[in-house]
PDB file of C-alpha atoms in Angstrom:
ATOM      1  CA  MET I  47       0.070  -0.087  -0.148  1.00  0.00           C
ATOM      2  CA  ASN I  48       0.923   3.341  -0.464  1.00  0.00           C
ATOM      3  CA  VAL I  49       0.666   5.697   2.456  1.00  0.00           C
ATOM      4  CA  ILE I  50       1.144   9.673   2.669  1.00  0.00           C
ATOM      5  CA  SER I  51       0.888  11.275   5.728  1.00  0.00           C
ATOM      6  CA  ASN I  52      -0.227   8.249   7.706  1.00  0.00           C
ATOM      7  CA  HIS I  53      -3.506   7.862   4.863  1.00  0.00           C
ATOM      8  CA  ALA I  54      -2.987   4.769   3.110  1.00  0.00           C
ATOM      9  CA  HIS I  55      -3.983   4.030  -0.018  1.00  0.00           C
ATOM     10  CA  ALA I  56      -5.319   0.263  -0.929  1.00  0.00           C
ATOM     11  CA  LEU I  57      -4.257  -1.814  -3.616  1.00  0.00           C
ATOM     12  CA  TYR I  58      -6.405  -2.042  -6.720  1.00  0.00           C
ATOM     13  CA  GLY I  59      -6.188  -3.835 -10.111  1.00  0.00           C
ATOM     14  CA  TYR I  60      -7.302  -0.659 -12.396  1.00  0.00           C
ATOM     15  CA  GLY I  61      -9.709  -3.261 -14.480  1.00  0.00           C
ATOM     16  CA  ALA I  62     -12.633  -5.509 -13.818  1.00  0.00           C
ATOM     17  CA  LEU I  63     -13.096  -6.628 -10.516  1.00  0.00           C
ATOM     18  CA  LYS I  64     -11.098  -9.912  -9.869  1.00  0.00           C
ATOM     19  CA  PHE I  65     -11.030 -12.367  -6.541  1.00  0.00           C
ATOM     20  CA  LYS I  66      -7.611 -10.653  -5.687  1.00  0.00           C
ATOM     21  CA  ASP I  67      -9.146  -7.397  -5.679  1.00  0.00           C
ATOM     22  CA  TYR I  68     -11.492  -8.697  -2.906  1.00  0.00           C
ATOM     23  CA  LEU I  69      -8.624 -10.472  -1.128  1.00  0.00           C
ATOM     24  CA  ASN I  70      -6.497  -6.924  -1.344  1.00  0.00           C
ATOM     25  CA  LEU I  71      -9.414  -4.890   0.266  1.00  0.00           C
ATOM     26  CA  PHE I  72      -9.391  -7.396   3.139  1.00  0.00           C
ATOM     27  CA  ARG I  73      -5.617  -7.307   3.840  1.00  0.00           C
ATOM     28  CA  ASN I  74      -5.319  -3.540   3.171  1.00  0.00           C
ATOM     29  CA  ALA I  75      -8.291  -3.113   5.591  1.00  0.00           C
ATOM     30  CA  VAL I  76      -6.167  -5.338   8.469  1.00  0.00           C
ATOM     31  CA  GLU I  77      -3.341  -3.886   7.859  1.00  0.00           C
ATOM     32  CA  ALA I  78      -4.893  -0.169   8.347  1.00  0.00           C
ATOM     33  CA  LYS I  79      -6.372  -1.365  11.569  1.00  0.00           C
ATOM     34  CA  PHE I  80      -3.228  -2.583  12.820  1.00  0.00           C
ATOM     35  CA  GLU I  81      -0.818   0.152  11.824  1.00  0.00           C
ATOM     36  CA  GLY I  82      -3.119   2.715  12.703  1.00  0.00           C
ATOM     37  CA  TYR I  83      -3.516   4.562   9.715  1.00  0.00           C
ATOM     38  CA  LEU I  84      -5.710   7.705   9.695  1.00  0.00           C
ATOM     39  CA  SER I  85      -8.051   6.193   6.662  1.00  0.00           C
ATOM     40  CA  LEU I  86      -7.849   3.707   3.891  1.00  0.00           C
ATOM     41  CA  ASN I  87      -9.022   5.095   0.765  1.00  0.00           C
ATOM     42  CA  VAL I  88     -10.089   2.796  -1.990  1.00  0.00           C
ATOM     43  CA  HIS I  89     -10.695   2.945  -5.932  1.00  0.00           C
ATOM     44  CA  LEU I  90     -14.732   2.968  -6.731  1.00  0.00           C
ATOM     45  CA  PRO I  91     -14.957  -0.337  -8.834  1.00  0.00           C
ATOM     46  CA  PHE I  92     -15.036   0.457 -12.651  1.00  0.00           C
ATOM     47  CA  GLU I  93     -18.077  -1.322 -12.728  1.00  0.00           C
ATOM     48  CA  ILE I  94     -19.836   1.361 -10.648  1.00  0.00           C
ATOM     49  CA  GLN I  95     -17.731   4.066 -12.169  1.00  0.00           C
ATOM     50  CA  HIS I  96     -18.084   3.033 -15.956  1.00  0.00           C
ATOM     51  CA  PRO I  97     -21.422   0.787 -15.802  1.00  0.00           C
ATOM     52  CA  GLN I  98     -21.976   0.988 -19.438  1.00  0.00           C
ATOM     53  CA  ILE I  99     -18.252  -0.406 -20.362  1.00  0.00           C
ATOM     54  CA  TYR I 100     -17.544  -2.826 -17.311  1.00  0.00           C
ATOM     55  CA  PRO I 101     -20.665  -5.173 -17.037  1.00  0.00           C
ATOM     56  CA  GLY I 102     -21.431  -6.350 -13.212  1.00  0.00           C
ATOM     57  CA  PHE I 103     -22.755  -3.475 -11.367  1.00  0.00           C
ATOM     58  CA  ASP I 104     -24.140  -5.855  -8.799  1.00  0.00           C
ATOM     59  CA  GLN I 105     -20.819  -7.347  -8.414  1.00  0.00           C
ATOM     60  CA  GLY I 106     -19.245  -3.595  -7.544  1.00  0.00           C
ATOM     61  CA  LEU I 107     -21.844  -2.876  -5.156  1.00  0.00           C
ATOM     62  CA  ARG I 108     -21.054  -6.289  -3.481  1.00  0.00           C
ATOM     63  CA  PHE I 109     -17.023  -5.086  -3.352  1.00  0.00           C
ATOM     64  CA  ILE I 110     -18.553  -1.605  -2.154  1.00  0.00           C
ATOM     65  CA  ASN I 111     -20.740  -3.413   0.622  1.00  0.00           C
ATOM     66  CA  LEU I 112     -17.630  -5.623   1.505  1.00  0.00           C
ATOM     67  CA  GLY I 113     -15.418  -2.385   2.187  1.00  0.00           C
ATOM     68  CA  GLU I 114     -18.497  -1.056   4.332  1.00  0.00           C
ATOM     69  CA  LYS I 115     -18.356  -4.225   6.508  1.00  0.00           C
ATOM     70  CA  LEU I 116     -14.875  -4.207   6.750  1.00  0.00           C
ATOM     71  CA  LYS I 117     -14.830  -0.664   7.855  1.00  0.00           C
ATOM     72  CA  ARG I 118     -17.326  -1.184  10.562  1.00  0.00           C
ATOM     73  CA  LEU I 119     -15.507  -4.420  11.774  1.00  0.00           C
ATOM     74  CA  PHE I 120     -11.980  -2.779  12.104  1.00  0.00           C
ATOM     75  CA  LYS I 121     -13.599   0.247  13.131  1.00  0.00           C
ATOM     76  CA  ILE I 122     -11.175   2.327  10.382  1.00  0.00           C
ATOM     77  CA  LYS I 123     -12.101   4.972   8.268  1.00  0.00           C
ATOM     78  CA  LEU I 124     -12.449   3.971   4.760  1.00  0.00           C
ATOM     79  CA  TYR I 125     -13.414   5.931   1.906  1.00  0.00           C
ATOM     80  CA  TRP I 126     -13.791   5.272  -2.063  1.00  0.00           C
ATOM     81  CA  GLU I 127     -12.213   7.582  -4.603  1.00  0.00           C
ATOM     82  CA  ASN I 128     -13.621   8.710  -8.015  1.00  0.00           C
ATOM     83  CA  ALA I 129     -10.559   7.099  -9.884  1.00  0.00           C
ATOM     84  CA  PRO I 130     -11.729   6.687 -13.736  1.00  0.00           C
ATOM     85  CA  ALA I 131     -10.160   3.962 -15.916  1.00  0.00           C
ATOM     86  CA  GLN I 132      -7.036   5.504 -17.477  1.00  0.00           C
ATOM     87  CA  ASN I 133      -4.866   4.566 -20.504  1.00  0.00           C
ATOM     88  CA  ASN I 134      -1.622   3.162 -18.573  1.00  0.00           C
ATOM     89  CA  LYS I 135       1.695   5.236 -19.128  1.00  0.00           C
ATOM     90  CA  ILE I 136      -0.138   8.181 -20.982  1.00  0.00           C
ATOM     91  CA  TRP I 137      -2.608   8.427 -18.233  1.00  0.00           C
ATOM     92  CA  THR I 138      -5.561   9.828 -19.845  1.00  0.00           C
ATOM     93  CA  LEU I 139      -8.930   8.800 -19.763  1.00  0.00           C
ATOM     94  CA  ARG I 140      -9.974   5.701 -21.417  1.00  0.00           C
ATOM     95  CA  HIS I 141     -14.024   5.628 -20.832  1.00  0.00           C
ATOM     96  CA  GLY I 142     -14.782   9.017 -19.900  1.00  0.00           C
ATOM     97  CA  GLN I 143     -15.387  10.621 -16.363  1.00  0.00           C
ATOM     98  CA  THR I 144     -16.831   8.681 -13.496  1.00  0.00           C
ATOM     99  CA  ASP I 145     -20.667   7.890 -13.888  1.00  0.00           C
ATOM    100  CA  TRP I 146     -21.416   9.734 -10.556  1.00  0.00           C
ATOM    101  CA  VAL I 147     -24.852   8.528 -11.131  1.00  0.00           C
ATOM    102  CA  LYS I 148     -24.400   5.144 -10.423  1.00  0.00           C
ATOM    103  CA  VAL I 149     -22.069   5.761  -6.953  1.00  0.00           C
ATOM    104  CA  PRO I 150     -24.148   5.098  -4.133  1.00  0.00           C
ATOM    105  CA  GLY I 151     -25.081   7.950  -1.980  1.00  0.00           C
ATOM    106  CA  ASN I 152     -24.641   6.204   1.656  1.00  0.00           C
ATOM    107  CA  ILE I 153     -21.187   5.942   1.164  1.00  0.00           C
ATOM    108  CA  GLU I 154     -18.076   8.224   2.361  1.00  0.00           C
ATOM    109  CA  LEU I 155     -15.971   9.628  -0.486  1.00  0.00           C
ATOM    110  CA  CYS I 156     -12.527  10.767  -1.371  1.00  0.00           C
ATOM    111  CA  LEU I 157     -12.793  12.967  -4.000  1.00  0.00           C
ATOM    112  CA  ASP I 158      -9.647  12.961  -6.222  1.00  0.00           C
ATOM    113  CA  THR I 159      -9.674  16.565  -7.571  1.00  0.00           C
ATOM    114  CA  GLY I 160      -6.585  15.674 -10.582  1.00  0.00           C
ATOM    115  CA  HIS I 161      -8.800  12.552 -11.553  1.00  0.00           C
ATOM    116  CA  LEU I 162     -11.837  14.718 -11.706  1.00  0.00           C
ATOM    117  CA  ILE I 163     -10.728  17.278 -13.971  1.00  0.00           C
ATOM    118  CA  LEU I 164      -9.420  15.030 -16.200  1.00  0.00           C
ATOM    119  CA  GLY I 165     -10.789  15.391 -19.640  1.00  0.00           C
ATOM    120  CA  ALA I 166     -11.631  19.495 -18.805  1.00  0.00           C
ATOM    121  CA  ARG I 167     -11.375  21.847 -21.956  1.00  0.00           C
ATOM    122  CA  THR I 168     -10.809  24.428 -19.680  1.00  0.00           C
ATOM    123  CA  ILE I 169      -9.771  25.603 -16.209  1.00  0.00           C
ATOM    124  CA  GLY I 170     -13.029  27.100 -15.653  1.00  0.00           C
ATOM    125  CA  GLU I 171     -15.041  23.569 -16.883  1.00  0.00           C
ATOM    126  CA  ALA I 172     -12.570  22.174 -14.308  1.00  0.00           C
ATOM    127  CA  ARG I 173     -13.420  24.129 -11.599  1.00  0.00           C
ATOM    128  CA  ALA I 174     -16.931  24.012 -12.740  1.00  0.00           C
ATOM    129  CA  ARG I 175     -16.693  20.108 -12.112  1.00  0.00           C
ATOM    130  CA  ILE I 176     -15.361  20.518  -8.772  1.00  0.00           C
ATOM    131  CA  GLU I 177     -18.058  23.163  -7.642  1.00  0.00           C
ATOM    132  CA  LYS I 178     -20.601  20.389  -9.196  1.00  0.00           C
ATOM    133  CA  VAL I 179     -19.464  17.282  -7.258  1.00  0.00           C
ATOM    134  CA  LEU I 180     -18.986  19.716  -3.968  1.00  0.00           C
ATOM    135  CA  THR I 181     -22.965  20.441  -4.090  1.00  0.00           C
ATOM    136  CA  GLU I 182     -23.820  17.310  -5.045  1.00  0.00           C
ATOM    137  CA  ARG I 183     -21.685  15.096  -3.265  1.00  0.00           C
ATOM    138  CA  GLY I 184     -20.337  17.611  -0.422  1.00  0.00           C
ATOM    139  CA  GLN I 185     -21.868  15.376   2.643  1.00  0.00           C
ATOM    140  CA  GLN I 186     -20.455  12.500   1.141  1.00  0.00           C
ATOM    141  CA  ILE I 187     -16.984  13.961   0.938  1.00  0.00           C
ATOM    142  CA  LYS I 188     -14.636  13.091   3.738  1.00  0.00           C
ATOM    143  CA  HIS I 189     -11.240  13.077   2.463  1.00  0.00           C
ATOM    144  CA  LEU I 190      -9.577  14.689  -0.589  1.00  0.00           C
ATOM    145  CA  HIS I 191      -6.769  13.879  -2.430  1.00  0.00           C
ATOM    146  CA  LEU I 192      -5.007  17.325  -3.894  1.00  0.00           C
ATOM    147  CA  HIS I 193      -3.564  17.566  -7.082  1.00  0.00           C
ATOM    148  CA  GLU I 194      -3.917  19.139 -10.617  1.00  0.00           C
ATOM    149  CA  ASN I 195      -2.750  17.943 -13.961  1.00  0.00           C
ATOM    150  CA  ASP I 196      -2.741  19.453 -17.313  1.00  0.00           C
ATOM    151  CA  LEU I 197      -6.478  18.327 -17.926  1.00  0.00           C
ATOM    152  CA  ALA I 198      -5.373  15.492 -20.175  1.00  0.00           C
ATOM    153  CA  HIS I 199      -2.944  13.493 -18.622  1.00  0.00           C
ATOM    154  CA  ASP I 200      -2.942  12.388 -15.044  1.00  0.00           C
ATOM    155  CA  THR I 201       0.459  13.924 -13.892  1.00  0.00           C
ATOM    156  CA  HIS I 202      -0.326  14.738 -10.555  1.00  0.00           C
ATOM    157  CA  GLU I 203       0.699  18.579 -10.289  1.00  0.00           C
ATOM    158  CA  GLN I 204       1.108  21.053  -7.793  1.00  0.00           C
ATOM    159  CA  ILE I 205      -1.993  22.894  -7.298  1.00  0.00           C
ATOM    160  CA  GLY I 206      -2.758  26.224  -7.927  1.00  0.00           C
ATOM    161  CA  LYS I 207      -3.739  26.671 -11.580  1.00  0.00           C
ATOM    162  CA  VAL I 208      -7.502  25.107 -10.793  1.00  0.00           C
ATOM    163  CA  ILE I 209      -7.807  24.974  -7.489  1.00  0.00           C
ATOM    164  CA  ASP I 210      -7.242  28.728  -5.894  1.00  0.00           C
ATOM    165  CA  LYS I 211      -7.250  29.557  -2.373  1.00  0.00           C
ATOM    166  CA  LYS I 212     -10.791  30.112  -2.451  1.00  0.00           C
ATOM    167  CA  LEU I 213     -11.690  26.463  -3.887  1.00  0.00           C
ATOM    168  CA  LEU I 214      -8.968  25.187  -1.376  1.00  0.00           C
ATOM    169  CA  ALA I 215     -10.869  26.650   1.261  1.00  0.00           C
ATOM    170  CA  LYS I 216     -14.055  25.200   0.368  1.00  0.00           C
ATOM    171  CA  LEU I 217     -12.622  22.049  -0.773  1.00  0.00           C
ATOM    172  CA  THR I 218     -10.811  21.256   2.890  1.00  0.00           C
ATOM    173  CA  LYS I 219     -13.366  22.706   5.105  1.00  0.00           C
ATOM    174  CA  ASN I 220     -14.111  19.967   7.712  1.00  0.00           C
ATOM    175  CA  ARG I 221     -12.457  17.442   5.550  1.00  0.00           C
ATOM    176  CA  THR I 222      -8.928  15.363   6.059  1.00  0.00           C
ATOM    177  CA  TYR I 223      -6.655  15.798   2.865  1.00  0.00           C
ATOM    178  CA  ILE I 224      -3.590  15.014   1.819  1.00  0.00           C
ATOM    179  CA  PHE I 225      -1.133  16.515  -1.170  1.00  0.00           C
ATOM    180  CA  GLU I 226      -0.521  13.929  -3.853  1.00  0.00           C
ATOM    181  CA  LYS I 227       2.033  16.336  -5.405  1.00  0.00           C
ATOM    182  CA  GLY I 228       3.733  19.205  -3.492  1.00  0.00           C
ATOM    183  CA  VAL I 229       2.232  21.813  -1.075  1.00  0.00           C
ATOM    184  CA  PRO I 230       1.417  25.340  -2.559  1.00  0.00           C
ATOM    185  CA  GLN I 231       3.393  27.858  -1.950  1.00  0.00           C
ATOM    186  CA  GLU I 232       2.962  30.360   1.133  1.00  0.00           C
ATOM    187  CA  ASN I 233       2.182  33.102  -1.332  1.00  0.00           C
ATOM    188  CA  TRP I 234       0.482  31.836  -4.307  1.00  0.00           C
TER     189      TRP I 234
END
């Protein structure tokens, strides 16, 4: 698992769910409990994010339900991250953005800002996406992965072009977060 500032990121197969993804989820939940991580972040299954491409929506729900049971059993903070399918090595969107309509409304989320802005045509559109998700899912969002990119490739750049001080304050109010690339300069 990757751990940043004591927030763990679960292993995930980056494709249709397989048996090993269930095993990894269990192992990662156990590790999060016994290592005392502040949270465990798990990618939403592609079957949930891209139900028109990946058959098995019910299997995606079962995976989420397992994660939620492990969360209660081990008394850990587990958050589900928007992580749309990307083309390996060039890190562009493979099937478009996360279909938020199918994301369950009763789970706690990690909003990954870099993933969310992928595919936006302009910085204004990227900001509008963040604002829209905050409006529609703000109560569910408990944790953030803060980073930006060139809107086409998931390059994990420091924030500052899309996320200004005002938006950063709105995003981080009453939420935990990590910077996945650098920390903004004090005078930005």
